[in-house]
mmCIF file of C-alpha atoms and ligand atoms in Angstrom:
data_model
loop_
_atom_site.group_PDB
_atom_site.id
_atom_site.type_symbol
_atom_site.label_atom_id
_atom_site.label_comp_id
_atom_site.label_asym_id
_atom_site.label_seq_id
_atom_site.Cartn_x
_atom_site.Cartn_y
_atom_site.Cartn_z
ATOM 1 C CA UNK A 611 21.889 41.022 31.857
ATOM 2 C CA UNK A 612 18.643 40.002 33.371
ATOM 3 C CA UNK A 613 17.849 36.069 33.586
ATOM 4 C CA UNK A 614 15.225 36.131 30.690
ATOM 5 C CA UNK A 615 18.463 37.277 28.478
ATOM 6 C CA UNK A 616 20.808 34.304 29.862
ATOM 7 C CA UNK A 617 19.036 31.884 28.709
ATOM 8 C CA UNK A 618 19.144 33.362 25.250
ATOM 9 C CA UNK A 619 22.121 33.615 22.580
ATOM 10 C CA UNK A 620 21.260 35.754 19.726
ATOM 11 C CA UNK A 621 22.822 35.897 16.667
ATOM 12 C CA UNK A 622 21.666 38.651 13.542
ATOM 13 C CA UNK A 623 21.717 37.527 9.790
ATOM 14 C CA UNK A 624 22.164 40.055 7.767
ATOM 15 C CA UNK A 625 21.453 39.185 3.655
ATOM 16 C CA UNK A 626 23.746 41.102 1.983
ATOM 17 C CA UNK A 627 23.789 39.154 -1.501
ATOM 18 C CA UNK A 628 21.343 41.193 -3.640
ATOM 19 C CA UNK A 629 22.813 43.095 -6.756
ATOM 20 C CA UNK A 630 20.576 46.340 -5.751
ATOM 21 C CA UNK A 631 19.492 46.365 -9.623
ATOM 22 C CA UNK A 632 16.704 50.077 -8.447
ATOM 23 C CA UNK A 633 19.755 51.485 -7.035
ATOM 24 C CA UNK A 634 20.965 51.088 -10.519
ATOM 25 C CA UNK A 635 24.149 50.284 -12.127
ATOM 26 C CA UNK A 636 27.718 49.995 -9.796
ATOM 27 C CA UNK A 637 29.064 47.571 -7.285
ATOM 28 C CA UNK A 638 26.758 45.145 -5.328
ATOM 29 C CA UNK A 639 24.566 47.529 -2.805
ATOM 30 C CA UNK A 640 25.559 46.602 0.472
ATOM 31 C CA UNK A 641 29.001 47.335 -0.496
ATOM 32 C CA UNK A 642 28.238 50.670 -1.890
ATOM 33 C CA UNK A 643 29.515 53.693 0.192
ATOM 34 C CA UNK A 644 27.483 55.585 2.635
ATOM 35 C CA UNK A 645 29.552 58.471 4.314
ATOM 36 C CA UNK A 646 32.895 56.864 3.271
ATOM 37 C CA UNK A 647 31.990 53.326 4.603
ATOM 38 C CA UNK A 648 30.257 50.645 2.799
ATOM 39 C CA UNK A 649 26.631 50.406 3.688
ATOM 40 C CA UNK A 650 26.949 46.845 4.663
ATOM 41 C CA UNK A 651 29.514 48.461 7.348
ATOM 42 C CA UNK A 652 26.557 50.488 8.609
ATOM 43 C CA UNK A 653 24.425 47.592 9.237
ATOM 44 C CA UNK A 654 26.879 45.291 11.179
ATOM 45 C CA UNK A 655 27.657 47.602 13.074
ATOM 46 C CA UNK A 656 23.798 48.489 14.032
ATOM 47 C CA UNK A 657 23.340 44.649 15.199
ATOM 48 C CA UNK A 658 26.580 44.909 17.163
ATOM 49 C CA UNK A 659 25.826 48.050 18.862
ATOM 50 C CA UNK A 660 22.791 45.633 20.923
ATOM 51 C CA UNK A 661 24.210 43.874 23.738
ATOM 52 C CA UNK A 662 22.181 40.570 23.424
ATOM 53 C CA UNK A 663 24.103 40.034 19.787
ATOM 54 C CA UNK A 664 26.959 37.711 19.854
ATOM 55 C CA UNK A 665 27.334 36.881 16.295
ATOM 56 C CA UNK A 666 26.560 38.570 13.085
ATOM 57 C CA UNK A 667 26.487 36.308 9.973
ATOM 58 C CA UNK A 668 26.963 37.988 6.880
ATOM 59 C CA UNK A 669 25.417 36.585 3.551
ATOM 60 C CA UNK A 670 27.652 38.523 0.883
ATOM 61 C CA UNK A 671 27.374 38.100 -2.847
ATOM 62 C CA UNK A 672 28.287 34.770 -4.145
ATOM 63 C CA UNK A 673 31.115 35.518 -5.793
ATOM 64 C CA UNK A 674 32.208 38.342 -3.142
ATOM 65 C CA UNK A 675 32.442 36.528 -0.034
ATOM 66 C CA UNK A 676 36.373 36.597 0.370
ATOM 67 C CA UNK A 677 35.926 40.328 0.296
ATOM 68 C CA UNK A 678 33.375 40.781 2.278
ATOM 69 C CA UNK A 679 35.540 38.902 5.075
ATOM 70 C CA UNK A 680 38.597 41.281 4.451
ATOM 71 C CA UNK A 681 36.425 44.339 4.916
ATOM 72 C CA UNK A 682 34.782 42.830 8.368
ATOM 73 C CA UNK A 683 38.114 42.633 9.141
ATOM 74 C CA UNK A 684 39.320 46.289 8.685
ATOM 75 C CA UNK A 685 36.153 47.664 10.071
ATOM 76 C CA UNK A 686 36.552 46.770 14.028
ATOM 77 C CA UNK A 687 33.642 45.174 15.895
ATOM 78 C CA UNK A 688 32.609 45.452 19.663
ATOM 79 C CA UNK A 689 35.044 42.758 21.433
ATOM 80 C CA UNK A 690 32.040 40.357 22.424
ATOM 81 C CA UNK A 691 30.675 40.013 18.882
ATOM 82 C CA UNK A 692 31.786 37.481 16.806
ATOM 83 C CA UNK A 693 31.345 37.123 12.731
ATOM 84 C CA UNK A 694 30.742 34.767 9.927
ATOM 85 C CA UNK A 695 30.604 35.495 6.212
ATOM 86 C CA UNK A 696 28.819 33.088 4.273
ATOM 87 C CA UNK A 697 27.974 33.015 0.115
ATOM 88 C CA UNK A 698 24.101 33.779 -0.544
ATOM 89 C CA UNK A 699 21.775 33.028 -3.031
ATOM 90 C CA UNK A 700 19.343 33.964 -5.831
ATOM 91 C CA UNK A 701 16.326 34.695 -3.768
ATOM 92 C CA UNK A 702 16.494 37.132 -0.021
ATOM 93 C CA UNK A 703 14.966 33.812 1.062
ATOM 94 C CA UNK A 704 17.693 31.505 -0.397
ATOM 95 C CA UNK A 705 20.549 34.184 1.224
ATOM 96 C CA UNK A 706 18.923 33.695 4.395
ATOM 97 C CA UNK A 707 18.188 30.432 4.507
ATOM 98 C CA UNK A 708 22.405 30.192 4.074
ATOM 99 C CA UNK A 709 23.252 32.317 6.718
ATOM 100 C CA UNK A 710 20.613 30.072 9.081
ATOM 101 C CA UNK A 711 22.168 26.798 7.584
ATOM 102 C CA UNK A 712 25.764 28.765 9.311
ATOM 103 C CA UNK A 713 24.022 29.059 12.640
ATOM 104 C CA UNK A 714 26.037 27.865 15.709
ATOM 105 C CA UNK A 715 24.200 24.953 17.993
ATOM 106 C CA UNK A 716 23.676 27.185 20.883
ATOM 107 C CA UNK A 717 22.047 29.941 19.268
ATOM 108 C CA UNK A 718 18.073 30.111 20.416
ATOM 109 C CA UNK A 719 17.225 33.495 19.206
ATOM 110 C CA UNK A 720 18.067 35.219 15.631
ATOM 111 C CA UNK A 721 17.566 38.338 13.987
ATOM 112 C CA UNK A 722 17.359 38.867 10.382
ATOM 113 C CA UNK A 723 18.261 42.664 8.867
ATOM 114 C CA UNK A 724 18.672 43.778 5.035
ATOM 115 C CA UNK A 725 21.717 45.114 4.842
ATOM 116 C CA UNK A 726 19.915 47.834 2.956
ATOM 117 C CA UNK A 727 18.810 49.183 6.345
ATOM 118 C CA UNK A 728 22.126 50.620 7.336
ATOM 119 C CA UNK A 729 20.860 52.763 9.748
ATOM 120 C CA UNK A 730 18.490 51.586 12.093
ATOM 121 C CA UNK A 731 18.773 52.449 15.725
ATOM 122 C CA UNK A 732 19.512 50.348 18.634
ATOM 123 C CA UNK A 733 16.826 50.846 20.117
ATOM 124 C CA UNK A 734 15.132 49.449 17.460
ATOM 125 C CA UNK A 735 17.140 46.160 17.646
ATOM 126 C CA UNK A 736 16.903 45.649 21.511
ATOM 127 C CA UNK A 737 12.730 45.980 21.160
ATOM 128 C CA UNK A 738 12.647 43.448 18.725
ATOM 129 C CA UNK A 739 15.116 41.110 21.259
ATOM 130 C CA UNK A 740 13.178 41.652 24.077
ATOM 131 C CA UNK A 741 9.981 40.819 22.382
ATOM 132 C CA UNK A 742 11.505 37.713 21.491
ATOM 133 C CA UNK A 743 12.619 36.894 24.684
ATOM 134 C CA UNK A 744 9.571 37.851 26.160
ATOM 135 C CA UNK A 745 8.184 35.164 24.714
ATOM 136 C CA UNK A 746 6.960 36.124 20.942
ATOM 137 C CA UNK A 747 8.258 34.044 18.227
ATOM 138 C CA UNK A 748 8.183 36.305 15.872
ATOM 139 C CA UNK A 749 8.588 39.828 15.605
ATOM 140 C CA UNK A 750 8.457 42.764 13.475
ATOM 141 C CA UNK A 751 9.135 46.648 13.460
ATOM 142 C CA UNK A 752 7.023 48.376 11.001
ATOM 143 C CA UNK A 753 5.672 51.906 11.228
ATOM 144 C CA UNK A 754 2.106 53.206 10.319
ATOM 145 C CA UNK A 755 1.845 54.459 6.373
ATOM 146 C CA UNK A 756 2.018 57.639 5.704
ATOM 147 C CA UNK A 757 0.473 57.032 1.998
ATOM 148 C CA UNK A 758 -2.792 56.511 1.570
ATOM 149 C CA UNK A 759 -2.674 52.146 -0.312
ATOM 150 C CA UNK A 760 -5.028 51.665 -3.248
ATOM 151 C CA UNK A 761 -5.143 48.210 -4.618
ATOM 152 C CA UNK A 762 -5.353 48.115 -8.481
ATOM 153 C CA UNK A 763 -6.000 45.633 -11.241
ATOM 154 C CA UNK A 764 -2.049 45.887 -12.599
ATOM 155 C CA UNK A 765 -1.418 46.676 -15.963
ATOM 156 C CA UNK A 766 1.456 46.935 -18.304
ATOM 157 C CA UNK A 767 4.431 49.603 -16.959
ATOM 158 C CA UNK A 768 3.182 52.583 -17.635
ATOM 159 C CA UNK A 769 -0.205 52.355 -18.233
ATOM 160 C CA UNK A 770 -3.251 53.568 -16.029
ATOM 161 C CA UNK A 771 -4.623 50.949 -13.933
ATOM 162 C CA UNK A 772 -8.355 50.810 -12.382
ATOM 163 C CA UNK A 773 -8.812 51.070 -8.433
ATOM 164 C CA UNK A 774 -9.738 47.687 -7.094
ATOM 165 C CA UNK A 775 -10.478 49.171 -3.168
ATOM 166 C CA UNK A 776 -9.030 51.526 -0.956
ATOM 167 C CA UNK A 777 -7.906 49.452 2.087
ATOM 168 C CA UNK A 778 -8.264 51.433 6.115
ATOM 169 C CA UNK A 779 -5.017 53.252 5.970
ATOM 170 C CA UNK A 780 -5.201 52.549 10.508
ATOM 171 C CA UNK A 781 -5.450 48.390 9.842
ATOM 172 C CA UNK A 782 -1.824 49.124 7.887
ATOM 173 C CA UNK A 783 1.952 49.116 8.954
ATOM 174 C CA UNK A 784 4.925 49.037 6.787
ATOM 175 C CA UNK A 785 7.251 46.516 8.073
ATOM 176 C CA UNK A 786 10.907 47.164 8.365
ATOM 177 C CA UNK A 787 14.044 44.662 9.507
ATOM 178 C CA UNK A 788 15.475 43.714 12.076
ATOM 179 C CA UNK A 789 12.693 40.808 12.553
ATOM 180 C CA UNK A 790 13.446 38.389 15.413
ATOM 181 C CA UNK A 791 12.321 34.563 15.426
ATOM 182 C CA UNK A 792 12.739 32.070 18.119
ATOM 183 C CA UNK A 793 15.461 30.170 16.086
ATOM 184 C CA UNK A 794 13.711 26.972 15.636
ATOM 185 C CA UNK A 795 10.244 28.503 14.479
ATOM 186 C CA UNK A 796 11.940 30.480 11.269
ATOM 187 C CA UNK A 797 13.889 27.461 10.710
ATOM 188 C CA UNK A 798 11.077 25.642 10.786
ATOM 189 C CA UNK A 799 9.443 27.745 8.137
ATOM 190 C CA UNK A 800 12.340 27.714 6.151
ATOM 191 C CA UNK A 801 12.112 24.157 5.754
ATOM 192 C CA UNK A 802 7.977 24.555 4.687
ATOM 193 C CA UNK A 803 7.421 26.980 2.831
ATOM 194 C CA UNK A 804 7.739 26.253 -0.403
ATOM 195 C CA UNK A 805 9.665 28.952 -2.513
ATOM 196 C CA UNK A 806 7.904 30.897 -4.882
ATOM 197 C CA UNK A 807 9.358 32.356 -7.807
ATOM 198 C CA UNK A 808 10.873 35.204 -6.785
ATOM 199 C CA UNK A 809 10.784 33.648 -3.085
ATOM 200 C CA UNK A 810 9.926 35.503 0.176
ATOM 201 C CA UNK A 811 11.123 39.054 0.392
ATOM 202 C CA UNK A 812 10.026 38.606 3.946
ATOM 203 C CA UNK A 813 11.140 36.006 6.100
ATOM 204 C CA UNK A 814 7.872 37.040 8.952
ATOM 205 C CA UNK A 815 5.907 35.955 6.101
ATOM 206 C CA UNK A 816 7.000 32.700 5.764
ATOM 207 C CA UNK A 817 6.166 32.345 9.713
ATOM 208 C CA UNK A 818 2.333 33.263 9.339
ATOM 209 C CA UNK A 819 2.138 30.698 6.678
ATOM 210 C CA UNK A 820 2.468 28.202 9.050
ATOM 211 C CA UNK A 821 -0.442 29.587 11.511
ATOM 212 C CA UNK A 822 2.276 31.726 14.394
ATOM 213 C CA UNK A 823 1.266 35.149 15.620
ATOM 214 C CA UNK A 824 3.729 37.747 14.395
ATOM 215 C CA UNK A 825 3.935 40.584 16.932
ATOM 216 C CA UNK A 826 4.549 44.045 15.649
ATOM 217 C CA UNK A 827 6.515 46.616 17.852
ATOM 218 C CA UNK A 828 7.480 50.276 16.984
ATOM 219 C CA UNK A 829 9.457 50.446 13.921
ATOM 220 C CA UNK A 830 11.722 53.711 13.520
ATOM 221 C CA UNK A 831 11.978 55.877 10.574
ATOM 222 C CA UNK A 832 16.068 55.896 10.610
ATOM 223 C CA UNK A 833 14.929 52.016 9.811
ATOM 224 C CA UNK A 834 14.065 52.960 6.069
ATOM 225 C CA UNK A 835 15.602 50.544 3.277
ATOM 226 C CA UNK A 836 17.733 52.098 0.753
ATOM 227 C CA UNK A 837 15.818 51.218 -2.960
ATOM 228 C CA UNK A 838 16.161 53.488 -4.944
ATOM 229 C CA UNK A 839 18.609 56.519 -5.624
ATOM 230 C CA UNK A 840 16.782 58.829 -3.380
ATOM 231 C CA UNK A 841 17.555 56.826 -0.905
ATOM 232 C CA UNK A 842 21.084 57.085 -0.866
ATOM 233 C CA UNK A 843 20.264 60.810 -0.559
ATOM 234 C CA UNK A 844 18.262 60.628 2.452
ATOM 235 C CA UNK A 845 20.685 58.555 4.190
ATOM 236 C CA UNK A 846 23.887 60.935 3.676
ATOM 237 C CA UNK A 847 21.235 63.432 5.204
ATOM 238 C CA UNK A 848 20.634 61.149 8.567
ATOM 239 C CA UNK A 849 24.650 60.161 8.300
ATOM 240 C CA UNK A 850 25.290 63.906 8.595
ATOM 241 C CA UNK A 851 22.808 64.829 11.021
ATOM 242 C CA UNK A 852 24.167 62.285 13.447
ATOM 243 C CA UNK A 853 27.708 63.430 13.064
ATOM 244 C CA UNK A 854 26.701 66.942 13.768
ATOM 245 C CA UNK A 855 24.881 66.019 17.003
ATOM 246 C CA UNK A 856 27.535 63.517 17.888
ATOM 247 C CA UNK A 857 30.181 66.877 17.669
ATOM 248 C CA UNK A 858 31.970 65.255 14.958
HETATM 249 N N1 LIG B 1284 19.303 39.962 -0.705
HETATM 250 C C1 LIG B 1284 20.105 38.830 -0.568
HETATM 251 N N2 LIG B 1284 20.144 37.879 -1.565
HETATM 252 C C2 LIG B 1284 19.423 38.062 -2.696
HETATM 253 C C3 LIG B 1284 18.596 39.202 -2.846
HETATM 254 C C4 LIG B 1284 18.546 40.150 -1.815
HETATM 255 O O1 LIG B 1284 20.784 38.672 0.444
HETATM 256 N N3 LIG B 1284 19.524 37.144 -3.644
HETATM 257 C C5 LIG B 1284 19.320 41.001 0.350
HETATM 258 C C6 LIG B 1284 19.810 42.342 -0.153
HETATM 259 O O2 LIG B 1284 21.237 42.360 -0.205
HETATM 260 C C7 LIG B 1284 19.223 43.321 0.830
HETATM 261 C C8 LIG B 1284 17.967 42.600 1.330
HETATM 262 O O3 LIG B 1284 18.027 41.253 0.853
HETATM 263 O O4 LIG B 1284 20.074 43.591 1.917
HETATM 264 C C9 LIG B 1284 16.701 43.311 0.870
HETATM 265 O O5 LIG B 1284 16.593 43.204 -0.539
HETATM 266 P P1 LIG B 1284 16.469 44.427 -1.557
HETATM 267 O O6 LIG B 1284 16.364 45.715 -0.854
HETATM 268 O O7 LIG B 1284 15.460 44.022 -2.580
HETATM 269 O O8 LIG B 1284 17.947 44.431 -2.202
HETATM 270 P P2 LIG B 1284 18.376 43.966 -3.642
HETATM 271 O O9 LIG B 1284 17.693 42.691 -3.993
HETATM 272 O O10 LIG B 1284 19.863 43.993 -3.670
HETATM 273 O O11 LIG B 1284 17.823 45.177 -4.533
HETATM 274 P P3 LIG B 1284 16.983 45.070 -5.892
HETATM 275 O O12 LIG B 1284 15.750 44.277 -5.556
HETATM 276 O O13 LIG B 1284 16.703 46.488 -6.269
HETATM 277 O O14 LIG B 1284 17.901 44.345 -6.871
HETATM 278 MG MG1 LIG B 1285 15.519 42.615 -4.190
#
Protein backbone atom coordinates (compact mmCIF):
# COMPACT_ATOMS: atom_id res chain seq x y z
CA UNK A 1 0.00 0.00 0.00
CA UNK A 2 1.65 3.21 -0.90
CA UNK A 3 1.50 6.20 1.78
CA UNK A 4 -1.14 8.27 -0.21
CA UNK A 5 -3.48 4.99 0.49
CA UNK A 6 -2.62 4.88 4.43
CA UNK A 7 -3.88 7.75 5.14
CA UNK A 8 -7.16 6.78 3.56
CA UNK A 9 -10.02 4.24 4.76
CA UNK A 10 -12.54 3.66 2.16
CA UNK A 11 -15.68 2.32 2.55
CA UNK A 12 -18.38 1.61 -0.75
CA UNK A 13 -22.23 2.24 -0.34
CA UNK A 14 -23.99 0.37 -2.36
CA UNK A 15 -28.10 1.46 -2.65
CA UNK A 16 -29.74 -1.52 -3.04
CA UNK A 17 -33.41 -0.39 -1.95
CA UNK A 18 -35.10 0.36 -5.31
CA UNK A 19 -38.10 -1.96 -6.37
CA UNK A 20 -36.57 -2.10 -10.14
CA UNK A 21 -40.31 -1.24 -11.33
CA UNK A 22 -38.51 -1.22 -15.77
CA UNK A 23 -37.21 -4.51 -14.89
CA UNK A 24 -40.80 -5.24 -14.33
CA UNK A 25 -42.75 -7.32 -12.03
CA UNK A 26 -40.76 -10.01 -9.37
CA UNK A 27 -38.65 -9.64 -6.31
CA UNK A 28 -36.79 -6.35 -5.48
CA UNK A 29 -33.85 -6.01 -8.32
CA UNK A 30 -30.78 -6.26 -6.55
CA UNK A 31 -31.94 -9.46 -5.23
CA UNK A 32 -32.90 -10.83 -8.52
CA UNK A 33 -30.61 -13.66 -9.88
CA UNK A 34 -27.82 -13.17 -12.26
CA UNK A 35 -26.01 -16.55 -13.10
CA UNK A 36 -27.49 -18.27 -9.99
CA UNK A 37 -26.48 -15.43 -7.53
CA UNK A 38 -28.42 -12.44 -6.67
CA UNK A 39 -27.27 -9.39 -8.50
CA UNK A 40 -26.72 -7.52 -5.35
CA UNK A 41 -24.09 -10.54 -4.75
CA UNK A 42 -22.38 -9.38 -7.94
CA UNK A 43 -21.90 -5.94 -6.81
CA UNK A 44 -20.43 -6.54 -3.27
CA UNK A 45 -18.36 -8.54 -4.38
CA UNK A 46 -17.00 -5.98 -7.24
CA UNK A 47 -16.23 -3.32 -4.30
CA UNK A 48 -14.52 -6.08 -2.32
CA UNK A 49 -12.43 -7.35 -5.03
CA UNK A 50 -10.40 -3.47 -4.62
CA UNK A 51 -7.92 -3.56 -2.00
CA UNK A 52 -8.43 0.04 -0.62
CA UNK A 53 -12.25 -1.18 0.45
CA UNK A 54 -12.67 -2.08 3.99
CA UNK A 55 -16.31 -1.89 4.39
CA UNK A 56 -19.25 -2.27 2.15
CA UNK A 57 -22.57 -0.86 3.48
CA UNK A 58 -25.49 -2.24 2.00
CA UNK A 59 -28.82 -0.16 1.75
CA UNK A 60 -31.43 -3.11 1.16
CA UNK A 61 -35.15 -2.63 0.83
CA UNK A 62 -36.87 -1.38 3.84
CA UNK A 63 -38.66 -4.09 4.69
CA UNK A 64 -35.81 -6.66 3.45
CA UNK A 65 -32.95 -5.76 5.46
CA UNK A 66 -32.86 -8.96 7.78
CA UNK A 67 -32.49 -10.83 4.54
CA UNK A 68 -30.27 -9.05 2.95
CA UNK A 69 -27.88 -9.67 6.10
CA UNK A 70 -28.49 -13.54 5.93
CA UNK A 71 -27.52 -13.62 2.28
CA UNK A 72 -24.13 -11.41 2.98
CA UNK A 73 -23.66 -13.96 5.21
CA UNK A 74 -23.81 -17.11 2.96
CA UNK A 75 -22.03 -15.40 0.18
CA UNK A 76 -18.24 -15.18 1.67
CA UNK A 77 -16.32 -11.90 1.47
CA UNK A 78 -12.48 -11.24 1.15
CA UNK A 79 -11.22 -11.58 4.98
CA UNK A 80 -10.25 -7.74 5.24
CA UNK A 81 -13.68 -6.44 4.23
CA UNK A 82 -16.11 -5.82 6.61
CA UNK A 83 -20.15 -5.25 6.08
CA UNK A 84 -23.13 -3.35 7.21
CA UNK A 85 -26.72 -3.68 6.04
CA UNK A 86 -28.76 -0.81 6.64
CA UNK A 87 -32.82 -0.08 5.63
CA UNK A 88 -33.07 2.57 2.64
CA UNK A 89 -35.43 4.89 1.52
CA UNK A 90 -37.90 6.28 -1.04
CA UNK A 91 -35.53 8.26 -3.13
CA UNK A 92 -31.56 6.67 -4.45
CA UNK A 93 -30.73 9.88 -2.57
CA UNK A 94 -32.65 9.07 0.68
CA UNK A 95 -30.98 5.18 0.46
CA UNK A 96 -27.76 6.77 0.32
CA UNK A 97 -27.95 9.31 2.49
CA UNK A 98 -28.75 6.07 5.12
CA UNK A 99 -25.97 4.12 4.29
CA UNK A 100 -23.65 7.58 4.84
CA UNK A 101 -25.62 8.28 8.15
CA UNK A 102 -23.99 4.22 8.95
CA UNK A 103 -20.52 5.44 8.14
CA UNK A 104 -17.77 4.54 10.70
CA UNK A 105 -15.68 7.75 12.24
CA UNK A 106 -12.53 6.83 10.55
CA UNK A 107 -13.69 6.50 7.18
CA UNK A 108 -12.21 9.58 4.85
CA UNK A 109 -12.97 8.24 1.50
CA UNK A 110 -16.39 6.54 0.14
CA UNK A 111 -17.64 5.08 -2.86
CA UNK A 112 -21.14 4.93 -3.90
CA UNK A 113 -22.30 1.94 -6.59
CA UNK A 114 -26.01 0.95 -7.76
CA UNK A 115 -26.30 -2.29 -7.04
CA UNK A 116 -27.72 -2.47 -10.53
CA UNK A 117 -24.13 -2.39 -11.79
CA UNK A 118 -23.26 -5.91 -10.84
CA UNK A 119 -20.54 -6.17 -12.96
CA UNK A 120 -18.15 -3.57 -13.10
CA UNK A 121 -14.48 -4.31 -13.13
CA UNK A 122 -11.89 -3.65 -10.62
CA UNK A 123 -10.14 -1.80 -12.41
CA UNK A 124 -12.79 0.40 -12.66
CA UNK A 125 -13.13 0.75 -8.83
CA UNK A 126 -9.33 1.24 -8.04
CA UNK A 127 -9.30 4.39 -10.82
CA UNK A 128 -11.99 5.97 -9.19
CA UNK A 129 -9.93 5.39 -5.52
CA UNK A 130 -6.92 6.62 -6.72
CA UNK A 131 -8.43 9.68 -8.18
CA UNK A 132 -9.78 10.31 -4.93
CA UNK A 133 -6.80 9.91 -3.18
CA UNK A 134 -4.98 11.78 -5.54
CA UNK A 135 -6.59 14.50 -4.43
CA UNK A 136 -10.12 14.91 -6.43
CA UNK A 137 -13.15 15.11 -4.38
CA UNK A 138 -15.23 13.82 -6.54
CA UNK A 139 -15.14 11.39 -9.14
CA UNK A 140 -16.92 9.75 -11.84
CA UNK A 141 -16.56 6.88 -14.53
CA UNK A 142 -18.64 7.55 -17.48
CA UNK A 143 -17.92 6.52 -21.06
CA UNK A 144 -18.38 8.61 -24.32
CA UNK A 145 -22.13 8.07 -26.01
CA UNK A 146 -22.46 6.03 -28.53
CA UNK A 147 -26.07 7.64 -29.47
CA UNK A 148 -26.29 10.57 -31.04
CA UNK A 149 -28.64 13.08 -27.76
CA UNK A 150 -31.41 15.26 -29.17
CA UNK A 151 -33.13 17.41 -26.68
CA UNK A 152 -36.95 17.64 -27.26
CA UNK A 153 -39.90 19.65 -26.04
CA UNK A 154 -41.55 16.33 -24.09
CA UNK A 155 -44.84 15.35 -24.81
CA UNK A 156 -47.37 12.89 -23.63
CA UNK A 157 -45.99 8.91 -23.81
CA UNK A 158 -46.23 8.13 -27.01
CA UNK A 159 -46.57 10.99 -28.91
CA UNK A 160 -44.01 12.71 -31.38
CA UNK A 161 -42.10 15.37 -29.82
CA UNK A 162 -40.28 18.44 -31.71
CA UNK A 163 -36.30 18.65 -31.64
CA UNK A 164 -35.26 21.41 -29.32
CA UNK A 165 -31.15 21.12 -30.40
CA UNK A 166 -28.82 18.55 -31.11
CA UNK A 167 -26.13 18.89 -28.39
CA UNK A 168 -21.89 17.99 -29.62
CA UNK A 169 -22.10 14.30 -29.17
CA UNK A 170 -17.67 14.86 -28.10
CA UNK A 171 -18.76 17.55 -25.03
CA UNK A 172 -20.92 14.20 -23.74
CA UNK A 173 -20.17 11.17 -21.35
CA UNK A 174 -22.57 8.84 -19.83
CA UNK A 175 -21.76 8.48 -16.27
CA UNK A 176 -21.70 5.16 -14.58
CA UNK A 177 -21.10 4.13 -10.59
CA UNK A 178 -18.78 3.55 -8.63
CA UNK A 179 -18.39 7.52 -7.90
CA UNK A 180 -15.88 8.35 -5.15
CA UNK A 181 -16.20 11.54 -2.77
CA UNK A 182 -13.84 12.69 -0.17
CA UNK A 183 -16.28 11.65 2.67
CA UNK A 184 -16.93 14.96 4.11
CA UNK A 185 -17.63 16.83 0.69
CA UNK A 186 -20.73 14.29 -0.32
CA UNK A 187 -21.77 14.53 3.16
CA UNK A 188 -21.67 17.87 2.95
CA UNK A 189 -23.93 17.93 -0.05
CA UNK A 190 -26.14 15.62 1.42
CA UNK A 191 -26.90 17.93 4.06
CA UNK A 192 -27.57 21.01 1.15
CA UNK A 193 -29.10 20.01 -1.36
CA UNK A 194 -32.41 20.19 -1.04
CA UNK A 195 -34.36 17.03 -2.33
CA UNK A 196 -36.35 17.29 -5.24
CA UNK A 197 -39.21 15.25 -5.94
CA UNK A 198 -38.01 12.33 -7.17
CA UNK A 199 -34.51 13.33 -5.48
CA UNK A 200 -31.01 12.91 -7.02
CA UNK A 201 -30.50 9.83 -9.10
CA UNK A 202 -26.94 10.98 -8.91
CA UNK A 203 -25.18 11.63 -5.89
CA UNK A 204 -21.98 13.64 -8.25
CA UNK A 205 -24.76 15.86 -8.94
CA UNK A 206 -25.54 16.93 -5.76
CA UNK A 207 -21.59 17.81 -5.43
CA UNK A 208 -21.55 20.33 -8.47
CA UNK A 209 -24.45 22.02 -6.92
CA UNK A 210 -22.40 23.25 -4.41
CA UNK A 211 -19.57 24.75 -6.90
CA UNK A 212 -16.71 21.29 -6.60
CA UNK A 213 -15.04 20.06 -9.75
CA UNK A 214 -16.17 16.53 -10.52
CA UNK A 215 -13.36 14.67 -12.31
CA UNK A 216 -14.30 12.12 -14.87
CA UNK A 217 -12.00 9.00 -15.45
CA UNK A 218 -12.54 6.04 -17.91
CA UNK A 219 -15.72 4.36 -17.29
CA UNK A 220 -15.95 0.59 -18.60
CA UNK A 221 -18.65 -0.91 -20.57
CA UNK A 222 -18.95 -4.20 -18.16
CA UNK A 223 -20.07 -0.97 -15.86
CA UNK A 224 -23.60 -0.84 -17.64
CA UNK A 225 -26.76 -0.63 -15.19
CA UNK A 226 -29.26 -3.26 -15.51
CA UNK A 227 -32.88 -1.20 -16.45
CA UNK A 228 -34.63 -2.83 -18.32
CA UNK A 229 -35.17 -6.60 -19.37
CA UNK A 230 -32.54 -6.51 -21.98
CA UNK A 231 -30.37 -5.94 -19.60
CA UNK A 232 -30.60 -8.93 -17.71
CA UNK A 233 -29.82 -10.49 -21.11
CA UNK A 234 -26.69 -8.78 -21.74
CA UNK A 235 -25.40 -9.49 -18.42
CA UNK A 236 -25.91 -13.48 -18.49
CA UNK A 237 -23.90 -12.84 -21.84
CA UNK A 238 -20.77 -11.00 -19.92
CA UNK A 239 -21.47 -13.63 -16.79
CA UNK A 240 -20.82 -16.38 -19.35
CA UNK A 241 -18.12 -14.94 -21.22
CA UNK A 242 -16.10 -14.51 -18.07
CA UNK A 243 -16.65 -18.04 -16.93
CA UNK A 244 -15.48 -19.33 -20.22
CA UNK A 245 -12.23 -17.32 -20.13
CA UNK A 246 -11.85 -17.95 -16.45
CA UNK A 247 -11.91 -22.08 -17.58
CA UNK A 248 -14.92 -22.55 -15.60
N1 LIG B 1 -32.16 2.73 -5.13
C1 LIG B 1 -32.21 2.76 -3.74
N2 LIG B 1 -33.31 3.30 -3.10
C2 LIG B 1 -34.35 3.77 -3.83
C3 LIG B 1 -34.31 3.75 -5.24
C4 LIG B 1 -33.18 3.22 -5.88
O1 LIG B 1 -31.29 2.31 -3.08
N3 LIG B 1 -35.40 4.23 -3.16
C5 LIG B 1 -31.00 2.09 -5.81
C6 LIG B 1 -31.40 0.90 -6.65
O2 LIG B 1 -31.56 -0.26 -5.83
C7 LIG B 1 -30.27 0.78 -7.64
C8 LIG B 1 -29.75 2.22 -7.74
O3 LIG B 1 -30.37 2.98 -6.70
O4 LIG B 1 -29.23 -0.06 -7.20
C9 LIG B 1 -30.02 2.81 -9.12
O5 LIG B 1 -31.42 2.97 -9.29
P1 LIG B 1 -32.28 2.34 -10.47
O6 LIG B 1 -31.44 1.65 -11.46
O7 LIG B 1 -33.26 3.39 -10.89
O8 LIG B 1 -33.04 1.15 -9.69
P2 LIG B 1 -34.56 1.08 -9.27
O9 LIG B 1 -34.99 2.39 -8.70
O10 LIG B 1 -34.70 -0.13 -8.41
O11 LIG B 1 -35.26 0.80 -10.68
P3 LIG B 1 -36.55 1.54 -11.27
O12 LIG B 1 -36.20 3.00 -11.33
O13 LIG B 1 -36.75 0.92 -12.62
O14 LIG B 1 -37.68 1.24 -10.29
MG1 LIG C 1 -35.01 4.18 -9.96
Amino acid sequence: MSDEARQHRTAAVIPAAGRGVRLGPGVPKALRALGGTPMLIHAVRAMAASRAVSLVVVVAPPDGAPGVKNLLNEHALPERTDYLVVPGGETRQESVRLGLDALPDDITTVLVHDAARPLVPVDTVDAVVEAVHGGSPAVVPALPLTDTVKQVEPRQKGEPEPVVATPDRALLRAVQTPQGFDRATLVGAHETVVRGGDGATDCAGMVEQLGTTVMVVTGHEEAFKVTRPLDLVLAEAVLARRRANDGF
